[in-house]
mmCIF file of C-alpha atoms in Angstrom:
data_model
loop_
_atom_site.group_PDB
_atom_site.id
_atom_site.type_symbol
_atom_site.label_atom_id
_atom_site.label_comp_id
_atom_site.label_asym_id
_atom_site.label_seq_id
_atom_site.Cartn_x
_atom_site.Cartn_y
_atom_site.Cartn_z
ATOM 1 C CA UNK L 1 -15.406 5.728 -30.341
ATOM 2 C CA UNK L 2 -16.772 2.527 -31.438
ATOM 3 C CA UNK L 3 -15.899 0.996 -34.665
ATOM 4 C CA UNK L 4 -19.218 1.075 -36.809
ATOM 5 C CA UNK L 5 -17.795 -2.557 -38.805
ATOM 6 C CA UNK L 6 -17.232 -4.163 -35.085
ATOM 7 C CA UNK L 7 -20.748 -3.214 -34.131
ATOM 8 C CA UNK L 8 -22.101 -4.394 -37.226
ATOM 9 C CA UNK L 9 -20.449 -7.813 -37.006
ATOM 10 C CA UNK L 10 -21.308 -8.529 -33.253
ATOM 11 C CA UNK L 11 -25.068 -7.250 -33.264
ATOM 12 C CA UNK L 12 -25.937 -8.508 -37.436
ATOM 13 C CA UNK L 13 -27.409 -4.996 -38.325
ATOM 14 C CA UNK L 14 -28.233 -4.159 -42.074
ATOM 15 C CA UNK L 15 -26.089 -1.076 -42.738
ATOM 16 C CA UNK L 16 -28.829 1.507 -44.149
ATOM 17 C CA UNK L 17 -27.076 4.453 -44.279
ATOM 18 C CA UNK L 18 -23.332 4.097 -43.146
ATOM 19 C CA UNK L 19 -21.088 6.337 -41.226
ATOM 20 C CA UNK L 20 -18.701 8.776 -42.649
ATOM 21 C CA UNK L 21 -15.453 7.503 -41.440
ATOM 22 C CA UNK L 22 -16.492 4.247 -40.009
ATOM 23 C CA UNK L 23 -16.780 5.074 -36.778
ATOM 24 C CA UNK L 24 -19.036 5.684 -34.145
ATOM 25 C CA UNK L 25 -18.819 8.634 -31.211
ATOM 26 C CA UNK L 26 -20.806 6.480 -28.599
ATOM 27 C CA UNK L 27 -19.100 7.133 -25.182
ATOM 28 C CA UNK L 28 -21.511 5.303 -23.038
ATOM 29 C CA UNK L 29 -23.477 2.180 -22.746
ATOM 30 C CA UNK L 30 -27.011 3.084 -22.156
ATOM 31 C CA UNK L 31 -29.694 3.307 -25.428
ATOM 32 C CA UNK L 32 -32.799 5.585 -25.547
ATOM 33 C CA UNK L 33 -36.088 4.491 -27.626
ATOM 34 C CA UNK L 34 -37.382 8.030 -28.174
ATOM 35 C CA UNK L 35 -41.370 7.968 -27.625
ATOM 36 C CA UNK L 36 -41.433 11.112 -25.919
ATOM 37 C CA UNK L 37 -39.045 12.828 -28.156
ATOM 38 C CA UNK L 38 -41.253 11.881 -31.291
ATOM 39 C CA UNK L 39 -44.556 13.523 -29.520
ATOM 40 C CA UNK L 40 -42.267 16.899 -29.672
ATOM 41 C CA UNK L 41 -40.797 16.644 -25.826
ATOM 42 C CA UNK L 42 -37.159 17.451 -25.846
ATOM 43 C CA UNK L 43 -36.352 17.662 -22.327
ATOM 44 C CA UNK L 44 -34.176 15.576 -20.869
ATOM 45 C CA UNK L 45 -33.518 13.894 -24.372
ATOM 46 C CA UNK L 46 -30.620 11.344 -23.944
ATOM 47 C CA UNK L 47 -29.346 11.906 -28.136
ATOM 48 C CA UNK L 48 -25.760 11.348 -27.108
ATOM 49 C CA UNK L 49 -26.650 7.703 -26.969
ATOM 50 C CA UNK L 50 -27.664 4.820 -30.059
ATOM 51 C CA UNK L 51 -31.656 5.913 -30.351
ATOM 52 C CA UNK L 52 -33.857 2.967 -30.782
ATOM 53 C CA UNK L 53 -37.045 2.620 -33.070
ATOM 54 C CA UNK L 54 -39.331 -0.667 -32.203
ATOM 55 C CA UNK L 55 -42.738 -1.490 -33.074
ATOM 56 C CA UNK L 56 -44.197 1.534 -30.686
ATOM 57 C CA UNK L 57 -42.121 4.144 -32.543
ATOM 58 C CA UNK L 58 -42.969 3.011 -35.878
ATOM 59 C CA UNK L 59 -46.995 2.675 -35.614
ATOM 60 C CA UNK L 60 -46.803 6.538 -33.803
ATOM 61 C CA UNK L 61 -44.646 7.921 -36.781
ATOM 62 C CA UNK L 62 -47.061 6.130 -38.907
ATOM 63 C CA UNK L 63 -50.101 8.233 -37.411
ATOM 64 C CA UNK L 64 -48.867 11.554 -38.234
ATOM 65 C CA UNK L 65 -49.553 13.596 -41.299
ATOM 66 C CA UNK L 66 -46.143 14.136 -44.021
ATOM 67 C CA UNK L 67 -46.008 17.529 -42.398
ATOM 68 C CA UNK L 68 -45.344 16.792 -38.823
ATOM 69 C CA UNK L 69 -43.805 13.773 -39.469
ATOM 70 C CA UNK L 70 -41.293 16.239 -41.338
ATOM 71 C CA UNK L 71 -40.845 18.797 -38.771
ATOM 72 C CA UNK L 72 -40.740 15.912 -35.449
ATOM 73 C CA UNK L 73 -37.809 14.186 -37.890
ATOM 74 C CA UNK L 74 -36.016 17.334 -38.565
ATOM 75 C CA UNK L 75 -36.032 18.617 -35.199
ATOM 76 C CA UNK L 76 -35.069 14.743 -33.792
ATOM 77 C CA UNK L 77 -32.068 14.696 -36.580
ATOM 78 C CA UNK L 78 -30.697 18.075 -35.674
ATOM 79 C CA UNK L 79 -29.614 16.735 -32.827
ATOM 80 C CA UNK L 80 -25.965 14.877 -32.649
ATOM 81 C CA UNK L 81 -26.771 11.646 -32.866
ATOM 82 C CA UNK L 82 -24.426 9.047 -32.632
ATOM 83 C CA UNK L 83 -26.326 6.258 -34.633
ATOM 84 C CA UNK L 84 -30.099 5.177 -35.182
ATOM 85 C CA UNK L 85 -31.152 1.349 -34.786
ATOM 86 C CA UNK L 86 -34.482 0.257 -36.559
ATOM 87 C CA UNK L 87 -35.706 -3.119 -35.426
ATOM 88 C CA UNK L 88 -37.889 -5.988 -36.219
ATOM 89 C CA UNK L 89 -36.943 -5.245 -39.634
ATOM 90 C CA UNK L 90 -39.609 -2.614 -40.005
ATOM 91 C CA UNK L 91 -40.093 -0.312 -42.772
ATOM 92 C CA UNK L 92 -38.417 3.022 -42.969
ATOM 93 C CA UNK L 93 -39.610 6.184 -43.765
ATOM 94 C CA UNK L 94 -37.907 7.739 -46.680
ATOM 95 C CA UNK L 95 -38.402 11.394 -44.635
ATOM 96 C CA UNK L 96 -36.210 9.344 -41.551
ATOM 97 C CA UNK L 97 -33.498 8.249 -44.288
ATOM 98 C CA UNK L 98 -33.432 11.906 -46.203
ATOM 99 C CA UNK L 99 -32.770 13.870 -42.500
ATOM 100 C CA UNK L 100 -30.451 10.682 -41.838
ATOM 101 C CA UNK L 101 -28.625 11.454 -45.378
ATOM 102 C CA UNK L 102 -28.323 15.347 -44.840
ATOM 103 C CA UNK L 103 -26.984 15.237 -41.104
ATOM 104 C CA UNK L 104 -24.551 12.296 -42.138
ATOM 105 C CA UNK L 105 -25.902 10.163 -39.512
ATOM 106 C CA UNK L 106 -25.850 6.288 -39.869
ATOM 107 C CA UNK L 107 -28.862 4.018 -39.743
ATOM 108 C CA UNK L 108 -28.843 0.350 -39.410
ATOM 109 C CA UNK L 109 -32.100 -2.455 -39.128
ATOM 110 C CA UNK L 110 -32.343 -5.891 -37.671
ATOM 111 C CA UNK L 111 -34.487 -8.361 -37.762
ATOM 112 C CA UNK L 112 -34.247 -8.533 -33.480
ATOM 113 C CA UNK L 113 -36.686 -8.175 -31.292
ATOM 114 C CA UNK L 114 -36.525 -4.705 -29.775
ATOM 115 C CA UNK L 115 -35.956 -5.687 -26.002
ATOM 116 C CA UNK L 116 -33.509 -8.167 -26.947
ATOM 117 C CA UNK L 117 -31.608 -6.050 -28.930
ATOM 118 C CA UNK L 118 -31.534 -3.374 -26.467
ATOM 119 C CA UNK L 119 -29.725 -5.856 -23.861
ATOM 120 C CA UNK L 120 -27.423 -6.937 -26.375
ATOM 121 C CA UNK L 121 -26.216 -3.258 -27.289
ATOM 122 C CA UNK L 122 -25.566 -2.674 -23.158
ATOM 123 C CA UNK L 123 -23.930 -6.029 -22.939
ATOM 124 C CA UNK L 124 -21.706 -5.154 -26.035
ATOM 125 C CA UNK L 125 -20.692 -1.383 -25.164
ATOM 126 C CA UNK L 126 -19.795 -2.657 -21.764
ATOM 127 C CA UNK L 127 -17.864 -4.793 -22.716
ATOM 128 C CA UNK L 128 -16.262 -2.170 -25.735
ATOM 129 C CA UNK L 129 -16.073 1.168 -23.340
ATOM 130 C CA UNK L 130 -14.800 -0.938 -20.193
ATOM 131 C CA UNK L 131 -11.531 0.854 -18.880
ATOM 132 C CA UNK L 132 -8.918 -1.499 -20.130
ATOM 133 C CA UNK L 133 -4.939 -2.343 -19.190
ATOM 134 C CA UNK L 134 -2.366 -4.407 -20.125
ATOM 135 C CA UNK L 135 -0.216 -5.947 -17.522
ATOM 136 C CA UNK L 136 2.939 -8.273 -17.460
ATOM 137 C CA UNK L 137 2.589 -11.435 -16.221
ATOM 138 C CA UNK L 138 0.764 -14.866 -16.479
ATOM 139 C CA UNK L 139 -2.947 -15.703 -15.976
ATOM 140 C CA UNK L 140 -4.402 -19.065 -15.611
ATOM 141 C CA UNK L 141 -7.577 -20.655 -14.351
ATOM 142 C CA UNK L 142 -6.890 -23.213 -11.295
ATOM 143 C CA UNK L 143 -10.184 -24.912 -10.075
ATOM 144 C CA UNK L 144 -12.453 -22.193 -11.643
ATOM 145 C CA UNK L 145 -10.393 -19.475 -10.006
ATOM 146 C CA UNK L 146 -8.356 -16.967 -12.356
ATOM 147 C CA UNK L 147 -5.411 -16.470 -11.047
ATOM 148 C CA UNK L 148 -2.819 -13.526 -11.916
ATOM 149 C CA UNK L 149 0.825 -14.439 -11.319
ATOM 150 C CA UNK L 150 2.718 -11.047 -11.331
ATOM 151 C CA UNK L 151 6.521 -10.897 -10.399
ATOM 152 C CA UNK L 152 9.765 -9.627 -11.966
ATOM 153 C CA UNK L 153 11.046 -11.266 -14.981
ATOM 154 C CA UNK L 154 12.994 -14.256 -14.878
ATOM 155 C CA UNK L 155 11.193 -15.363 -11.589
ATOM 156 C CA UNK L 156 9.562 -18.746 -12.810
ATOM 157 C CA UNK L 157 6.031 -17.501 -13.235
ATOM 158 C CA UNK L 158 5.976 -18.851 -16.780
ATOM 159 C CA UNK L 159 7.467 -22.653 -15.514
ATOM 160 C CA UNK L 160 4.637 -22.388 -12.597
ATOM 161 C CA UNK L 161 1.504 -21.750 -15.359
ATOM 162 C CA UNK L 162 3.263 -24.535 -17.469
ATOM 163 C CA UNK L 163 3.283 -27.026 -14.781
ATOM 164 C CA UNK L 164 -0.126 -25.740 -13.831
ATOM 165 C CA UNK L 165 -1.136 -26.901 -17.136
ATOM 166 C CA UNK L 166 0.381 -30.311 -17.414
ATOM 167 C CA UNK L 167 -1.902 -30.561 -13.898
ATOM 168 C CA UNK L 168 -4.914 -30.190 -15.975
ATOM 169 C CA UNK L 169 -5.704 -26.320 -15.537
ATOM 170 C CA UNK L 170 -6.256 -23.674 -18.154
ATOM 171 C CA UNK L 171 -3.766 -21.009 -19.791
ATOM 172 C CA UNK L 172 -5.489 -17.928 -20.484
ATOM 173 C CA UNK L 173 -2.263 -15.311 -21.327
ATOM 174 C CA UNK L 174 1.154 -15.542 -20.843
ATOM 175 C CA UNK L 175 4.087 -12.519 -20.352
ATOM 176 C CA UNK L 176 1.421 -9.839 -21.710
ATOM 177 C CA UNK L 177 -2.703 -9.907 -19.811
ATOM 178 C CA UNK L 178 -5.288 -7.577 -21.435
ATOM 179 C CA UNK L 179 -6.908 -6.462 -18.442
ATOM 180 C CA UNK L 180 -10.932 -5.526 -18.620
ATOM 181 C CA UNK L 181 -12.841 -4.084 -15.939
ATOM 182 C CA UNK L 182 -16.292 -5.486 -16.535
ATOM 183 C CA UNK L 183 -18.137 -4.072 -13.898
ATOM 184 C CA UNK L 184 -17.003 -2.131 -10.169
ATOM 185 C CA UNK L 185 -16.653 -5.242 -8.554
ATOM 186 C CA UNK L 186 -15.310 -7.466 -11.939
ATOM 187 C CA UNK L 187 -11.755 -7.873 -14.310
ATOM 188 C CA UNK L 188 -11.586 -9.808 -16.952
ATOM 189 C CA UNK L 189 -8.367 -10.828 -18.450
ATOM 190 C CA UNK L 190 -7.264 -12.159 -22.248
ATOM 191 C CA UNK L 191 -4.471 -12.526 -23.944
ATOM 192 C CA UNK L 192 -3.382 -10.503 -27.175
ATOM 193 C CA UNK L 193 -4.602 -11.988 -30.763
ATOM 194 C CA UNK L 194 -0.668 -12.279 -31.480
ATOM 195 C CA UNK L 195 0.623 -13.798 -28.568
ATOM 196 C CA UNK L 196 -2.721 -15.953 -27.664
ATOM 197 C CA UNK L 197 -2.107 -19.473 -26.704
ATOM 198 C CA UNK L 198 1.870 -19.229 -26.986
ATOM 199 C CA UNK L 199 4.399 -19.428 -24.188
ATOM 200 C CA UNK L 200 8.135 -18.674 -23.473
ATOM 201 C CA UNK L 201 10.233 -21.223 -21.501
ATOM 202 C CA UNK L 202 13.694 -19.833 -20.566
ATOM 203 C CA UNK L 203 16.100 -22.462 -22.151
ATOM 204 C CA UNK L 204 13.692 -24.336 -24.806
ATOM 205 C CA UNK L 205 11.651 -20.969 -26.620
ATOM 206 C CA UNK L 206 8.564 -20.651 -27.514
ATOM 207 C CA UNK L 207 5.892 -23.280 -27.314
ATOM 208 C CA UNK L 208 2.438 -23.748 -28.572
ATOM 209 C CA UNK L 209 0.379 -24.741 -25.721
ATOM 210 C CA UNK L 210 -2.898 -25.293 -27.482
ATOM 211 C CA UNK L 211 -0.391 -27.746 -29.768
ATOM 212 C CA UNK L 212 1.195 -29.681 -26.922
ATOM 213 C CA UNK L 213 -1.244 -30.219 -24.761
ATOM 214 C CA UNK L 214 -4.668 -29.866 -26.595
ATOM 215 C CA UNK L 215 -8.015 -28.069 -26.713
ATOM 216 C CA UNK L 216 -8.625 -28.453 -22.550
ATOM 217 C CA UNK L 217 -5.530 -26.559 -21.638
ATOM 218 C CA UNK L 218 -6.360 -23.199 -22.733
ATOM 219 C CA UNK L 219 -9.491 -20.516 -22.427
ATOM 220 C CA UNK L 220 -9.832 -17.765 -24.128
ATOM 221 C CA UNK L 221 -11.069 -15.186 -21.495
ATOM 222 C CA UNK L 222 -10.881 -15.848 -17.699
ATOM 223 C CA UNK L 223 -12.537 -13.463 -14.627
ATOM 224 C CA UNK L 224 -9.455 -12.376 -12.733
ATOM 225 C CA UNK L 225 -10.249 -13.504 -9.042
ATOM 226 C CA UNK L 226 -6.741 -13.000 -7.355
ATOM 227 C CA UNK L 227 -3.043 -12.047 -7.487
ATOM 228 C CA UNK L 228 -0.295 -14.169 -6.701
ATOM 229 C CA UNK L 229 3.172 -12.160 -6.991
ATOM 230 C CA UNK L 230 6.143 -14.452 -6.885
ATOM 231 C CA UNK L 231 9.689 -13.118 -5.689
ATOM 232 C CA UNK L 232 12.918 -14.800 -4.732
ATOM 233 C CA UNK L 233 13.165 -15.473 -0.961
ATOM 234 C CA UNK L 234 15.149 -12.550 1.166
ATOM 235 C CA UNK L 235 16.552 -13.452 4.270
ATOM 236 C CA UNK L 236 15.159 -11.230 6.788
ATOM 237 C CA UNK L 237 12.052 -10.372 5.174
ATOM 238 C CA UNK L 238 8.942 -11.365 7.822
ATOM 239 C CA UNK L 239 6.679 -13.515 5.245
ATOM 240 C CA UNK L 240 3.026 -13.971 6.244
ATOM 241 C CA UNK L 241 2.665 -17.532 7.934
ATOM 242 C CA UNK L 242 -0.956 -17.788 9.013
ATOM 243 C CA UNK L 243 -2.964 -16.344 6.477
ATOM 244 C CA UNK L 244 -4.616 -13.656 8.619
ATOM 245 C CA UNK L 245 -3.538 -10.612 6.392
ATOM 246 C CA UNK L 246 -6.375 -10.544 4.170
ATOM 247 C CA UNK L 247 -3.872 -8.348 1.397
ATOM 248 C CA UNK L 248 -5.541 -7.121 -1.377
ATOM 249 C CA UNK L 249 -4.270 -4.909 -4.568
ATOM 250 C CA UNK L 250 -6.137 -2.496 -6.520
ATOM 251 C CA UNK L 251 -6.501 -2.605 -10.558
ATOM 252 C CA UNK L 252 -8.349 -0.677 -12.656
ATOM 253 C CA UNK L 253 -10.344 0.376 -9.761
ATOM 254 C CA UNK L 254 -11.315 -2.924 -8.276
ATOM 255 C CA UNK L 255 -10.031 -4.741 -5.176
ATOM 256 C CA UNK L 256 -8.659 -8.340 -5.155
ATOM 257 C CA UNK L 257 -7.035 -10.392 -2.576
ATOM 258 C CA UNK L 258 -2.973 -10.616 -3.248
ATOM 259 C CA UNK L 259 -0.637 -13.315 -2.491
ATOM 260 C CA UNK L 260 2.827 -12.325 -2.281
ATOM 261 C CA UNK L 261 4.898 -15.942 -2.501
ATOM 262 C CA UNK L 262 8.474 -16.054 -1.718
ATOM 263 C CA UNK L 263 10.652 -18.708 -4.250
ATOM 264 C CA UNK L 264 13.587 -20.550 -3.344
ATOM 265 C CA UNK L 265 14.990 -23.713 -4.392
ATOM 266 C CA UNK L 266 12.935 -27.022 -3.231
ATOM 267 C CA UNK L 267 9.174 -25.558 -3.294
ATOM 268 C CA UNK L 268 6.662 -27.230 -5.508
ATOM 269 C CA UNK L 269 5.044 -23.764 -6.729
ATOM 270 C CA UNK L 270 2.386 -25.096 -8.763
ATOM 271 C CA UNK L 271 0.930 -27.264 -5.526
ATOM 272 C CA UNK L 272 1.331 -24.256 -3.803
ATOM 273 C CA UNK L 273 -1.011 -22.063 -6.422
ATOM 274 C CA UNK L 274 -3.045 -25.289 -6.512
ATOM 275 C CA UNK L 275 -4.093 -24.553 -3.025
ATOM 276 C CA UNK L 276 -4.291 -20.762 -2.824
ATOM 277 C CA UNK L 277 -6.748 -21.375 -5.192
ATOM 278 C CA UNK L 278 -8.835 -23.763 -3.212
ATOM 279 C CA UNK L 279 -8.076 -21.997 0.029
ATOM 280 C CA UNK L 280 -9.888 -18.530 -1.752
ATOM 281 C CA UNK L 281 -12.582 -20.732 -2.833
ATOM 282 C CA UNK L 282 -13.031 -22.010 0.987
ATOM 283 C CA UNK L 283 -12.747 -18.334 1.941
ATOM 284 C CA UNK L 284 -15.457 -17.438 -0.480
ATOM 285 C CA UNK L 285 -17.208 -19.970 1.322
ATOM 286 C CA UNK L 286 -17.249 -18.162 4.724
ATOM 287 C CA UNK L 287 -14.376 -20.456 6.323
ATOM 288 C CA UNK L 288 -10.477 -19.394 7.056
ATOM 289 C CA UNK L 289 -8.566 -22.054 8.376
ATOM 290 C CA UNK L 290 -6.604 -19.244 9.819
ATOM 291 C CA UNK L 291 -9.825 -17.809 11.681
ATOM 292 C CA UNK L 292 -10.313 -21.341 12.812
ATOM 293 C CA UNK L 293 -7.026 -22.027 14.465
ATOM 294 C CA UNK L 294 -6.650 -18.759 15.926
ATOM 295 C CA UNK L 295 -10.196 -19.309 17.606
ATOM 296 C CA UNK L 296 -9.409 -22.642 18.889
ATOM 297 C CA UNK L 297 -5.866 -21.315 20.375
ATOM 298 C CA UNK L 298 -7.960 -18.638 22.264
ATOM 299 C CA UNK L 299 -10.456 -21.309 23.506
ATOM 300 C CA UNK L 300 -13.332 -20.319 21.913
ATOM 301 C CA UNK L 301 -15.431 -23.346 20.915
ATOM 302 C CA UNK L 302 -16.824 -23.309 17.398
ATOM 303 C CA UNK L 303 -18.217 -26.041 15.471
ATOM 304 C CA UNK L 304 -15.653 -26.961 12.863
ATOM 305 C CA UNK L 305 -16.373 -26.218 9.125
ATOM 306 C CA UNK L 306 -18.796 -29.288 7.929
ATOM 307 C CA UNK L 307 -20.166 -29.709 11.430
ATOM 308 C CA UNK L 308 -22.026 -32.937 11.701
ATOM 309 C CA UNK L 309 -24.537 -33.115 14.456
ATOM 310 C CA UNK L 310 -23.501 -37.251 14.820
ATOM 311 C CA UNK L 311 -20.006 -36.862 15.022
ATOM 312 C CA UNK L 312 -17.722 -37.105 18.185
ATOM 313 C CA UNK L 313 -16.095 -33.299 18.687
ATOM 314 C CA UNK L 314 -15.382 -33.761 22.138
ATOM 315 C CA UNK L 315 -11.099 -33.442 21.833
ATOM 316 C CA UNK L 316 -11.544 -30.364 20.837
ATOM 317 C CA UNK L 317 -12.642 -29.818 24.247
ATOM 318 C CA UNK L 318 -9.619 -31.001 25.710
ATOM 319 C CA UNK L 319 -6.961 -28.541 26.872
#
């Protein structure tokens, strides 16, 4: 369901006829502009999704005599649809608004352009019908990376995003991350209206962020790139030292790589997150320093990330 008011709000529709209960039972993202459907071909006819009328529509409903325009409207109204969408602030037909009135089905107008309008409907209800889930932990954007800090509570991840912050990088959520799944290869992540730009430091409270540090250390919405899950260092436990485990975890559906980061007393954890987020953004790139060493260990020559044709390589030669 989409909430008619919402919908309203985000697109700037005149509300013709409104909805019963102000809601809408769109369950996809796709519209239909129903030519076809209007010259009395009902195969195929896509009326579970918002039908939109542009200029074409119009001037072929305008062609027809009062009695087929009648029977076409009845026949296209009988139908469940979920909403109809008139644009370029064209004229209505009051046949169109009396089938609209009898099957209870809303009609708004805009003064859009039809093909603009249409890709700001699919850009909305993706956005609106994207699977969604709310996770615990803290999400911040290092070097144009967003970066999800999982962990148990009480671990530090809250200190780490703060010092993060007082580094110059962004706060997006803290303690609660609305997770959005954009696309199959895309998360987005936000913070709650109630909680957004506020953070909890064990031993002082609650802070304002946005308040102590200003407009630069916080964004509102940040793509969710990787995880980094912090836990206190156990003895015994075989940590990954080179880098070649390309870990990933799995949310909503979507893969991202996964750093799991031991704590113990002594390690500056926000340099550390500083450069897992550079060393993704090298990785991104096409070069692993991991890769790199391991290929010059085996004696495989490669020319070194940045290669320059001038410069002396020739101790990397050497045994």
């Amino acid at each position: 369901m989409i909430s008619e008011k919402k919908l309203v709000t985000a697109l700037g529709l005149e509300v013709v006829v409104p909805s019963q209960d102000g809601t809408l039972p769109i369950e996809e993202s796709d519209v239909c502009r129903p030519g076809l459907q209007l010259t009395g071909f009902w195969d195929y006819f896509a009326y579970e999704r918002p039908q939109l009328f542009g200029k074409v529509e119009m001037a072929y409903l305008s062609t027809l005599d009062a009695d087929t325009l009648a029977a076409r409207l009845k026949t296209f109204f009988s139908f469940a649809l979920p909403c109809v969408i008139v644009c370029r602030g064209l004229s209505i037909p009051e046949a169109m608004l009396v089938c609209a009135r009898e099957r209870r089905i809303p009609v708004y107008r805009t003064q859009e352009n039809t093909v603009r309008l249409e890709m700001a409907i699919i850009n909305y209800l993706n956005t609106e019908l994207a699977p969604r889930r709310t996770m615990h932990g803290v999400l911040v954007d290092v070097y144009g990376v967003g970066m999800l800090i999982t962990g148990n509570s009480g671990v530090g991840k809250s200190e780490a995003a703060l010092e993060l912050v007082k580094r110059g990088h962004r706060l997006v959520a803290d303690d609660v991350v609305e997770i959005c799944r954009v696309n199959d290869h895309r998360l987005t992540g936000t913070a709650p209206d109630r909680t957004r730009h506020f953070m909890e430091i064990r031993g002082v409270g609650i802070i304002d962020v946005y308040t102590m540090y200003g407009v630069a250390s916080i964004i509102r919405e940040k793509s969710i790139d990787m995880e980094v899950h912090m836990e206190l260092w156990q003895d015994g436990h075989s940590y990954d030292r080179l880098g070649l485990d390309n870990r990933t975890t799995t949310i909503l559906g979507v893969s991202i790589p996964s750093l799991l980061l031991p704590i113990h007393p002594g390690r500056n954890i926000a340099i550390v997150l500083e450069v897992a987020a550079r060393n993704l953004r090298l990785k991104q790139m096409g070069y692993s320093a991991a890769e790199e060493l391991l290929r010059r260990q085996t004696g495989i020559k490669t020319r070194p990330y940045g290669f320059d044709e001038n410069a002396d390589y020739s101790d990397l030669d050497e045994d």
